[in-house]
């Protein structure tokens, strides 16, 4: 058999395989969509049959579980039937369901009691194509609360200065505070250096991109920016595909200083001048630090809120008390 025939056979195989793989994916999506709708319908029927009769509901769950398991096999335990009931109660309008999400996604979502928060996570899971594991990680790392706290903090700074809300800027939805870097293996150390933190983030880049959020694409580490007489190096550079701009990140293991802000302001201006293209939006700079300082935040370029920001990071999940304080109507950061 000649080489040309082998190549031809391989090409035919690849084409056939691609067709079958595409059909398999379509079938899986169709099956998932059908099963999600079926579980929703089962939940609806249980809720309507039970009504206000709690005792009858317990009997009904047991009865259905026994008969359905006998006929359809595993998957219809009382616990699973209860999940279907909660599924209907959490999403009472079937048209709000998203075909892109699996039953496993919805089993996580129905545990989120607050409706606004639940719908937020559903939209984010679809938009960012989160796996079940990623959705679980974001829920347990308080992604919604951290994003809300960050937005509230930025709004509060404007309230204190001009007593009115500032129109949304292009950074709205970009920042979190704090960033939770609990996926890093720092061995419980507290004496790590900035280059240690940088290396750890590069080792777990996929998890870091997930924590950064939608739209971020990694560009470079220690990117060199050449000036007339010397060169400068930015810790981490990303491109935000939605905002169409570069995002520079400077890592600080201690408290932010005025010098840190001045340096990042310089980097952003230099990067705009030397590295961006005419169709790029202005560069954003984020100083990722262990601790923020209220005075530095108030009396430096950070207060302008026009492309330069400081955000904290933590190597462990924030407690509910810490998040509650962050969500207070007035932020202590700007009221000292």
mmCIF file of C-alpha atoms in Angstrom:
data_model
loop_
_atom_site.group_PDB
_atom_site.id
_atom_site.type_symbol
_atom_site.label_atom_id
_atom_site.label_comp_id
_atom_site.label_asym_id
_atom_site.label_seq_id
_atom_site.Cartn_x
_atom_site.Cartn_y
_atom_site.Cartn_z
ATOM 1 C CA UNK A 1 0.000 0.000 0.000
ATOM 2 C CA UNK A 2 1.546 3.285 -1.095
ATOM 3 C CA UNK A 3 2.043 6.374 1.044
ATOM 4 C CA UNK A 4 -0.577 8.301 -0.952
ATOM 5 C CA UNK A 5 -3.229 5.673 -0.208
ATOM 6 C CA UNK A 6 -2.325 5.660 3.490
ATOM 7 C CA UNK A 7 -2.690 9.425 3.611
ATOM 8 C CA UNK A 8 -5.988 9.230 1.725
ATOM 9 C CA UNK A 9 -7.323 6.567 4.107
ATOM 10 C CA UNK A 10 -6.237 8.628 7.093
ATOM 11 C CA UNK A 11 -7.958 11.710 5.672
ATOM 12 C CA UNK A 12 -11.192 9.773 5.148
ATOM 13 C CA UNK A 13 -10.959 8.382 8.674
ATOM 14 C CA UNK A 14 -10.431 11.863 10.164
ATOM 15 C CA UNK A 15 -13.439 13.180 8.226
ATOM 16 C CA UNK A 16 -15.682 10.287 9.324
ATOM 17 C CA UNK A 17 -14.461 10.551 12.897
ATOM 18 C CA UNK A 18 -15.208 14.293 12.933
ATOM 19 C CA UNK A 19 -18.737 13.671 11.672
ATOM 20 C CA UNK A 20 -19.407 11.022 14.335
ATOM 21 C CA UNK A 21 -17.862 13.140 17.096
ATOM 22 C CA UNK A 22 -20.023 16.127 16.120
ATOM 23 C CA UNK A 23 -23.127 13.909 16.069
ATOM 24 C CA UNK A 24 -22.224 12.479 19.469
ATOM 25 C CA UNK A 25 -21.873 15.965 20.947
ATOM 26 C CA UNK A 26 -25.217 17.038 19.451
ATOM 27 C CA UNK A 27 -26.856 13.925 20.857
ATOM 28 C CA UNK A 28 -25.339 14.550 24.284
ATOM 29 C CA UNK A 29 -26.595 18.140 24.266
ATOM 30 C CA UNK A 30 -30.066 16.991 23.189
ATOM 31 C CA UNK A 31 -30.162 14.302 25.881
ATOM 32 C CA UNK A 32 -28.986 16.761 28.532
ATOM 33 C CA UNK A 33 -31.586 19.333 27.506
ATOM 34 C CA UNK A 34 -34.342 16.708 27.527
ATOM 35 C CA UNK A 35 -33.348 15.348 30.928
ATOM 36 C CA UNK A 36 -33.098 18.819 32.508
ATOM 37 C CA UNK A 37 -36.593 19.648 31.266
ATOM 38 C CA UNK A 38 -37.851 16.257 32.430
ATOM 39 C CA UNK A 39 -36.450 16.764 35.936
ATOM 40 C CA UNK A 40 -38.032 20.229 36.022
ATOM 41 C CA UNK A 41 -41.378 18.716 35.019
ATOM 42 C CA UNK A 42 -41.047 15.988 37.670
ATOM 43 C CA UNK A 43 -40.384 18.688 40.247
ATOM 44 C CA UNK A 44 -43.420 20.658 39.100
ATOM 45 C CA UNK A 45 -45.705 17.650 39.382
ATOM 46 C CA UNK A 46 -44.411 16.808 42.876
ATOM 47 C CA UNK A 47 -44.934 20.385 44.086
ATOM 48 C CA UNK A 48 -48.449 20.585 42.681
ATOM 49 C CA UNK A 49 -49.405 17.139 44.006
ATOM 50 C CA UNK A 50 -48.036 17.858 47.468
ATOM 51 C CA UNK A 51 -49.519 21.317 47.894
ATOM 52 C CA UNK A 52 -49.473 22.341 51.553
ATOM 53 C CA UNK A 53 -49.592 18.748 52.824
ATOM 54 C CA UNK A 54 -46.110 18.160 54.207
ATOM 55 C CA UNK A 55 -46.840 14.662 55.545
ATOM 56 C CA UNK A 56 -48.303 13.575 52.228
ATOM 57 C CA UNK A 57 -45.197 14.970 50.547
ATOM 58 C CA UNK A 58 -42.961 12.625 52.551
ATOM 59 C CA UNK A 59 -45.170 9.650 51.656
ATOM 60 C CA UNK A 60 -45.218 10.695 47.990
ATOM 61 C CA UNK A 61 -41.424 10.963 47.798
ATOM 62 C CA UNK A 62 -41.009 7.472 49.255
ATOM 63 C CA UNK A 63 -43.663 5.994 46.980
ATOM 64 C CA UNK A 64 -42.266 7.612 43.822
ATOM 65 C CA UNK A 65 -38.691 6.693 44.701
ATOM 66 C CA UNK A 66 -39.484 3.030 45.170
ATOM 67 C CA UNK A 67 -41.532 2.664 41.986
ATOM 68 C CA UNK A 68 -39.321 4.797 39.736
ATOM 69 C CA UNK A 69 -36.140 3.073 40.911
ATOM 70 C CA UNK A 70 -37.692 -0.329 40.220
ATOM 71 C CA UNK A 71 -38.655 0.694 36.679
ATOM 72 C CA UNK A 72 -35.920 3.157 35.635
ATOM 73 C CA UNK A 73 -32.984 2.194 37.848
ATOM 74 C CA UNK A 74 -30.700 4.487 39.832
ATOM 75 C CA UNK A 75 -31.163 8.234 39.962
ATOM 76 C CA UNK A 76 -34.540 8.426 41.652
ATOM 77 C CA UNK A 77 -33.683 8.332 45.318
ATOM 78 C CA UNK A 78 -35.743 10.464 47.688
ATOM 79 C CA UNK A 79 -32.797 12.867 47.805
ATOM 80 C CA UNK A 80 -32.754 13.228 44.013
ATOM 81 C CA UNK A 81 -36.504 13.682 43.858
ATOM 82 C CA UNK A 82 -36.212 16.385 46.497
ATOM 83 C CA UNK A 83 -33.585 18.076 44.275
ATOM 84 C CA UNK A 84 -36.038 18.022 41.367
ATOM 85 C CA UNK A 85 -38.652 19.615 43.578
ATOM 86 C CA UNK A 86 -36.189 22.323 44.651
ATOM 87 C CA UNK A 87 -35.171 22.746 41.011
ATOM 88 C CA UNK A 88 -38.737 23.664 40.054
ATOM 89 C CA UNK A 89 -39.097 25.998 43.046
ATOM 90 C CA UNK A 90 -35.805 27.755 42.212
ATOM 91 C CA UNK A 91 -36.642 28.097 38.493
ATOM 92 C CA UNK A 92 -40.467 28.142 38.253
ATOM 93 C CA UNK A 93 -40.413 29.375 34.632
ATOM 94 C CA UNK A 94 -39.053 26.643 32.381
ATOM 95 C CA UNK A 95 -38.061 29.097 29.634
ATOM 96 C CA UNK A 96 -35.448 30.661 31.925
ATOM 97 C CA UNK A 97 -33.422 27.435 31.896
ATOM 98 C CA UNK A 98 -30.243 27.385 29.829
ATOM 99 C CA UNK A 99 -29.561 24.411 27.566
ATOM 100 C CA UNK A 100 -25.815 24.945 27.980
ATOM 101 C CA UNK A 101 -25.975 23.878 31.642
ATOM 102 C CA UNK A 102 -26.186 20.295 32.814
ATOM 103 C CA UNK A 103 -28.241 18.816 35.622
ATOM 104 C CA UNK A 104 -25.051 18.807 37.722
ATOM 105 C CA UNK A 105 -24.776 22.586 37.219
ATOM 106 C CA UNK A 106 -28.359 23.066 38.345
ATOM 107 C CA UNK A 107 -27.871 20.881 41.420
ATOM 108 C CA UNK A 108 -25.251 23.409 42.547
ATOM 109 C CA UNK A 109 -27.354 26.425 41.608
ATOM 110 C CA UNK A 110 -30.428 25.359 43.565
ATOM 111 C CA UNK A 111 -28.334 25.436 46.749
ATOM 112 C CA UNK A 112 -27.917 29.202 46.301
ATOM 113 C CA UNK A 113 -30.853 30.585 48.257
ATOM 114 C CA UNK A 114 -30.799 34.205 47.076
ATOM 115 C CA UNK A 115 -32.560 34.503 43.715
ATOM 116 C CA UNK A 116 -30.429 37.386 42.375
ATOM 117 C CA UNK A 117 -27.269 35.551 43.303
ATOM 118 C CA UNK A 118 -28.552 32.297 41.797
ATOM 119 C CA UNK A 119 -29.429 33.943 38.474
ATOM 120 C CA UNK A 120 -26.058 35.732 38.471
ATOM 121 C CA UNK A 121 -24.182 32.442 38.793
ATOM 122 C CA UNK A 122 -26.353 30.859 36.105
ATOM 123 C CA UNK A 123 -25.586 33.651 33.623
ATOM 124 C CA UNK A 124 -21.885 33.619 34.467
ATOM 125 C CA UNK A 125 -21.705 29.829 34.104
ATOM 126 C CA UNK A 126 -23.196 30.123 30.612
ATOM 127 C CA UNK A 127 -21.205 33.183 29.502
ATOM 128 C CA UNK A 128 -17.880 31.890 30.802
ATOM 129 C CA UNK A 129 -18.572 28.240 29.964
ATOM 130 C CA UNK A 130 -17.807 27.082 33.474
ATOM 131 C CA UNK A 131 -17.500 23.396 34.146
ATOM 132 C CA UNK A 132 -19.342 21.998 37.159
ATOM 133 C CA UNK A 133 -16.100 22.126 39.151
ATOM 134 C CA UNK A 134 -15.480 25.747 38.184
ATOM 135 C CA UNK A 135 -19.016 26.772 39.139
ATOM 136 C CA UNK A 136 -18.637 25.049 42.498
ATOM 137 C CA UNK A 137 -15.298 26.830 43.051
ATOM 138 C CA UNK A 138 -16.731 30.269 42.254
ATOM 139 C CA UNK A 139 -19.759 29.777 44.515
ATOM 140 C CA UNK A 140 -17.611 28.650 47.436
ATOM 141 C CA UNK A 141 -15.092 31.462 46.901
ATOM 142 C CA UNK A 142 -17.910 34.054 47.202
ATOM 143 C CA UNK A 143 -17.376 35.407 43.689
ATOM 144 C CA UNK A 144 -20.713 37.266 43.704
ATOM 145 C CA UNK A 145 -20.109 38.879 47.103
ATOM 146 C CA UNK A 146 -16.570 39.925 46.244
ATOM 147 C CA UNK A 147 -17.648 41.484 42.960
ATOM 148 C CA UNK A 148 -20.523 43.270 44.675
ATOM 149 C CA UNK A 149 -18.238 44.523 47.451
ATOM 150 C CA UNK A 150 -15.769 45.881 44.908
ATOM 151 C CA UNK A 151 -18.455 47.743 43.006
ATOM 152 C CA UNK A 152 -19.927 49.135 46.224
ATOM 153 C CA UNK A 153 -16.505 50.312 47.382
ATOM 154 C CA UNK A 154 -15.926 52.166 44.112
ATOM 155 C CA UNK A 155 -19.403 53.708 44.216
ATOM 156 C CA UNK A 156 -18.891 54.800 47.811
ATOM 157 C CA UNK A 157 -15.702 56.642 46.939
ATOM 158 C CA UNK A 158 -17.682 58.666 44.423
ATOM 159 C CA UNK A 159 -20.492 59.326 46.912
ATOM 160 C CA UNK A 160 -18.039 60.743 49.413
ATOM 161 C CA UNK A 161 -16.461 63.086 46.889
ATOM 162 C CA UNK A 162 -19.323 64.318 44.744
ATOM 163 C CA UNK A 163 -22.436 62.861 46.426
ATOM 164 C CA UNK A 164 -23.659 61.301 43.196
ATOM 165 C CA UNK A 165 -23.064 57.984 41.483
ATOM 166 C CA UNK A 166 -20.469 58.053 38.762
ATOM 167 C CA UNK A 167 -21.601 56.623 35.422
ATOM 168 C CA UNK A 168 -20.291 53.071 34.908
ATOM 169 C CA UNK A 169 -16.726 52.945 33.647
ATOM 170 C CA UNK A 170 -15.167 50.309 31.450
ATOM 171 C CA UNK A 171 -13.646 48.716 34.567
ATOM 172 C CA UNK A 172 -17.070 47.900 36.065
ATOM 173 C CA UNK A 173 -17.282 44.127 36.348
ATOM 174 C CA UNK A 174 -13.523 43.785 35.781
ATOM 175 C CA UNK A 175 -12.282 44.047 39.352
ATOM 176 C CA UNK A 176 -12.770 41.893 42.428
ATOM 177 C CA UNK A 177 -11.639 42.731 45.929
ATOM 178 C CA UNK A 178 -10.246 40.582 47.329
ATOM 179 C CA UNK A 179 -8.911 38.120 44.792
ATOM 180 C CA UNK A 180 -8.886 34.680 46.402
ATOM 181 C CA UNK A 181 -5.700 32.803 45.508
ATOM 182 C CA UNK A 182 -6.369 29.778 47.701
ATOM 183 C CA UNK A 183 -5.354 27.467 44.842
ATOM 184 C CA UNK A 184 -1.701 28.484 45.260
ATOM 185 C CA UNK A 185 0.544 26.042 47.068
ATOM 186 C CA UNK A 186 2.568 28.431 49.234
ATOM 187 C CA UNK A 187 3.077 25.856 51.981
ATOM 188 C CA UNK A 188 1.609 28.154 54.625
ATOM 189 C CA UNK A 189 4.517 30.566 54.173
ATOM 190 C CA UNK A 190 4.223 34.228 55.092
ATOM 191 C CA UNK A 191 7.758 35.229 54.090
ATOM 192 C CA UNK A 192 7.367 34.657 50.343
ATOM 193 C CA UNK A 193 8.747 37.224 47.931
ATOM 194 C CA UNK A 194 7.017 38.868 44.994
ATOM 195 C CA UNK A 195 8.815 36.648 42.505
ATOM 196 C CA UNK A 196 7.669 33.594 44.514
ATOM 197 C CA UNK A 197 4.077 34.787 44.196
ATOM 198 C CA UNK A 198 4.555 35.453 40.500
ATOM 199 C CA UNK A 199 5.991 31.971 39.895
ATOM 200 C CA UNK A 200 3.178 30.351 41.858
ATOM 201 C CA UNK A 201 0.599 32.188 39.732
ATOM 202 C CA UNK A 202 2.300 31.062 36.542
ATOM 203 C CA UNK A 203 2.340 27.470 37.784
ATOM 204 C CA UNK A 204 -1.432 27.664 38.262
ATOM 205 C CA UNK A 205 -2.255 30.004 35.375
ATOM 206 C CA UNK A 206 -5.524 28.265 34.485
ATOM 207 C CA UNK A 207 -6.878 28.743 38.016
ATOM 208 C CA UNK A 208 -5.627 32.353 38.075
ATOM 209 C CA UNK A 209 -7.444 33.132 34.809
ATOM 210 C CA UNK A 210 -10.616 31.686 36.305
ATOM 211 C CA UNK A 211 -10.222 33.908 39.364
ATOM 212 C CA UNK A 212 -9.556 36.983 37.209
ATOM 213 C CA UNK A 213 -12.860 36.399 35.423
ATOM 214 C CA UNK A 214 -14.308 36.533 31.947
ATOM 215 C CA UNK A 215 -12.396 38.018 29.047
ATOM 216 C CA UNK A 216 -8.806 37.753 30.289
ATOM 217 C CA UNK A 217 -6.121 36.320 27.991
ATOM 218 C CA UNK A 218 -2.534 35.881 29.171
ATOM 219 C CA UNK A 219 0.043 37.897 27.223
ATOM 220 C CA UNK A 220 3.376 37.923 29.042
ATOM 221 C CA UNK A 221 5.312 37.665 32.270
ATOM 222 C CA UNK A 222 7.972 40.269 33.037
ATOM 223 C CA UNK A 223 7.231 41.989 29.737
ATOM 224 C CA UNK A 224 9.945 44.376 28.703
ATOM 225 C CA UNK A 225 9.022 47.946 27.762
ATOM 226 C CA UNK A 226 11.906 49.760 26.121
ATOM 227 C CA UNK A 227 12.335 53.484 26.750
ATOM 228 C CA UNK A 228 15.012 55.835 25.392
ATOM 229 C CA UNK A 229 17.769 55.026 27.894
ATOM 230 C CA UNK A 230 16.605 51.932 29.779
ATOM 231 C CA UNK A 231 14.009 49.167 29.905
ATOM 232 C CA UNK A 232 11.240 48.450 32.378
ATOM 233 C CA UNK A 233 9.525 45.166 33.199
ATOM 234 C CA UNK A 234 5.854 44.593 34.050
ATOM 235 C CA UNK A 235 5.113 41.603 36.305
ATOM 236 C CA UNK A 236 2.099 40.257 34.408
ATOM 237 C CA UNK A 237 0.322 41.443 31.263
ATOM 238 C CA UNK A 238 -3.111 40.317 30.093
ATOM 239 C CA UNK A 239 -5.422 41.394 27.304
ATOM 240 C CA UNK A 240 -9.106 41.825 28.049
ATOM 241 C CA UNK A 241 -10.927 40.548 24.979
ATOM 242 C CA UNK A 242 -14.240 42.208 25.889
ATOM 243 C CA UNK A 243 -12.939 45.630 26.897
ATOM 244 C CA UNK A 244 -10.324 45.539 24.112
ATOM 245 C CA UNK A 245 -7.507 46.762 26.309
ATOM 246 C CA UNK A 246 -4.320 45.556 27.978
ATOM 247 C CA UNK A 247 -4.334 44.951 31.725
ATOM 248 C CA UNK A 248 -1.043 45.307 33.597
ATOM 249 C CA UNK A 249 -0.726 43.631 37.002
ATOM 250 C CA UNK A 250 1.973 44.569 39.500
ATOM 251 C CA UNK A 251 2.381 42.160 42.444
ATOM 252 C CA UNK A 252 3.089 43.481 45.945
ATOM 253 C CA UNK A 253 3.429 41.215 48.967
ATOM 254 C CA UNK A 254 3.028 44.025 51.504
ATOM 255 C CA UNK A 255 1.030 47.228 51.936
ATOM 256 C CA UNK A 256 0.640 49.474 48.918
ATOM 257 C CA UNK A 257 2.735 52.665 48.919
ATOM 258 C CA UNK A 258 2.581 55.950 46.960
ATOM 259 C CA UNK A 259 5.709 54.790 45.132
ATOM 260 C CA UNK A 260 3.884 51.664 43.962
ATOM 261 C CA UNK A 261 1.041 53.780 42.580
ATOM 262 C CA UNK A 262 3.439 56.143 40.830
ATOM 263 C CA UNK A 263 5.319 53.244 39.292
ATOM 264 C CA UNK A 264 2.151 51.626 37.938
ATOM 265 C CA UNK A 265 0.916 54.979 36.608
ATOM 266 C CA UNK A 266 4.233 55.295 34.771
ATOM 267 C CA UNK A 267 3.974 51.734 33.393
ATOM 268 C CA UNK A 268 0.444 52.316 32.099
ATOM 269 C CA UNK A 269 1.390 55.560 30.336
ATOM 270 C CA UNK A 270 4.536 54.025 28.846
ATOM 271 C CA UNK A 271 2.684 50.899 27.738
ATOM 272 C CA UNK A 272 0.002 52.983 26.033
ATOM 273 C CA UNK A 273 2.691 54.879 24.173
ATOM 274 C CA UNK A 274 4.960 51.967 23.207
ATOM 275 C CA UNK A 275 2.905 48.768 23.034
ATOM 276 C CA UNK A 276 -0.744 49.384 22.174
ATOM 277 C CA UNK A 277 -2.371 49.603 18.752
ATOM 278 C CA UNK A 278 -4.645 52.462 17.576
ATOM 279 C CA UNK A 279 -7.789 50.326 17.978
ATOM 280 C CA UNK A 280 -6.936 49.304 21.576
ATOM 281 C CA UNK A 281 -8.665 51.068 24.451
ATOM 282 C CA UNK A 282 -6.489 52.735 27.118
ATOM 283 C CA UNK A 283 -4.503 50.329 29.264
ATOM 284 C CA UNK A 284 -5.671 49.428 32.776
ATOM 285 C CA UNK A 285 -3.246 48.955 35.657
ATOM 286 C CA UNK A 286 -3.985 46.815 38.724
ATOM 287 C CA UNK A 287 -1.738 46.741 41.772
ATOM 288 C CA UNK A 288 -2.420 43.388 43.438
ATOM 289 C CA UNK A 289 -1.325 43.800 47.035
ATOM 290 C CA UNK A 290 -1.683 42.049 50.373
ATOM 291 C CA UNK A 291 -2.971 45.202 52.102
ATOM 292 C CA UNK A 292 -4.456 48.466 50.864
ATOM 293 C CA UNK A 293 -3.903 51.815 52.540
ATOM 294 C CA UNK A 294 -6.782 54.303 52.835
ATOM 295 C CA UNK A 295 -4.569 57.398 52.608
ATOM 296 C CA UNK A 296 -2.769 56.126 49.518
ATOM 297 C CA UNK A 297 -6.122 55.247 47.943
ATOM 298 C CA UNK A 298 -7.522 58.711 48.637
ATOM 299 C CA UNK A 299 -4.569 60.940 47.737
ATOM 300 C CA UNK A 300 -2.957 59.175 44.790
ATOM 301 C CA UNK A 301 -3.842 58.488 41.170
ATOM 302 C CA UNK A 302 -6.048 55.649 42.462
ATOM 303 C CA UNK A 303 -8.635 58.239 43.487
ATOM 304 C CA UNK A 304 -9.112 59.301 39.851
ATOM 305 C CA UNK A 305 -10.759 55.934 39.121
ATOM 306 C CA UNK A 306 -9.738 56.223 35.465
ATOM 307 C CA UNK A 307 -7.645 53.189 34.696
ATOM 308 C CA UNK A 308 -5.500 52.647 37.778
ATOM 309 C CA UNK A 309 -6.709 50.413 40.589
ATOM 310 C CA UNK A 310 -5.545 48.603 43.691
ATOM 311 C CA UNK A 311 -7.013 45.278 44.770
ATOM 312 C CA UNK A 312 -6.184 42.991 47.652
ATOM 313 C CA UNK A 313 -5.434 39.311 47.390
ATOM 314 C CA UNK A 314 -5.784 36.622 50.003
ATOM 315 C CA UNK A 315 -4.378 33.099 50.032
ATOM 316 C CA UNK A 316 -7.445 31.752 51.821
ATOM 317 C CA UNK A 317 -11.193 32.228 51.512
ATOM 318 C CA UNK A 318 -12.595 35.314 53.256
ATOM 319 C CA UNK A 319 -14.958 34.601 56.135
ATOM 320 C CA UNK A 320 -18.635 35.520 55.947
ATOM 321 C CA UNK A 321 -17.996 38.212 58.584
ATOM 322 C CA UNK A 322 -15.269 39.766 56.438
ATOM 323 C CA UNK A 323 -17.568 39.796 53.442
ATOM 324 C CA UNK A 324 -20.395 41.280 55.484
ATOM 325 C CA UNK A 325 -18.126 44.141 56.512
ATOM 326 C CA UNK A 326 -17.098 44.624 52.877
ATOM 327 C CA UNK A 327 -20.725 44.899 51.861
ATOM 328 C CA UNK A 328 -21.631 47.586 54.388
ATOM 329 C CA UNK A 329 -23.103 50.694 52.692
ATOM 330 C CA UNK A 330 -20.127 52.808 53.665
ATOM 331 C CA UNK A 331 -16.660 51.488 53.008
ATOM 332 C CA UNK A 332 -14.103 51.996 55.760
ATOM 333 C CA UNK A 333 -11.429 52.343 53.105
ATOM 334 C CA UNK A 334 -12.666 55.790 52.134
ATOM 335 C CA UNK A 335 -13.980 56.982 55.479
ATOM 336 C CA UNK A 336 -10.829 57.011 57.616
#
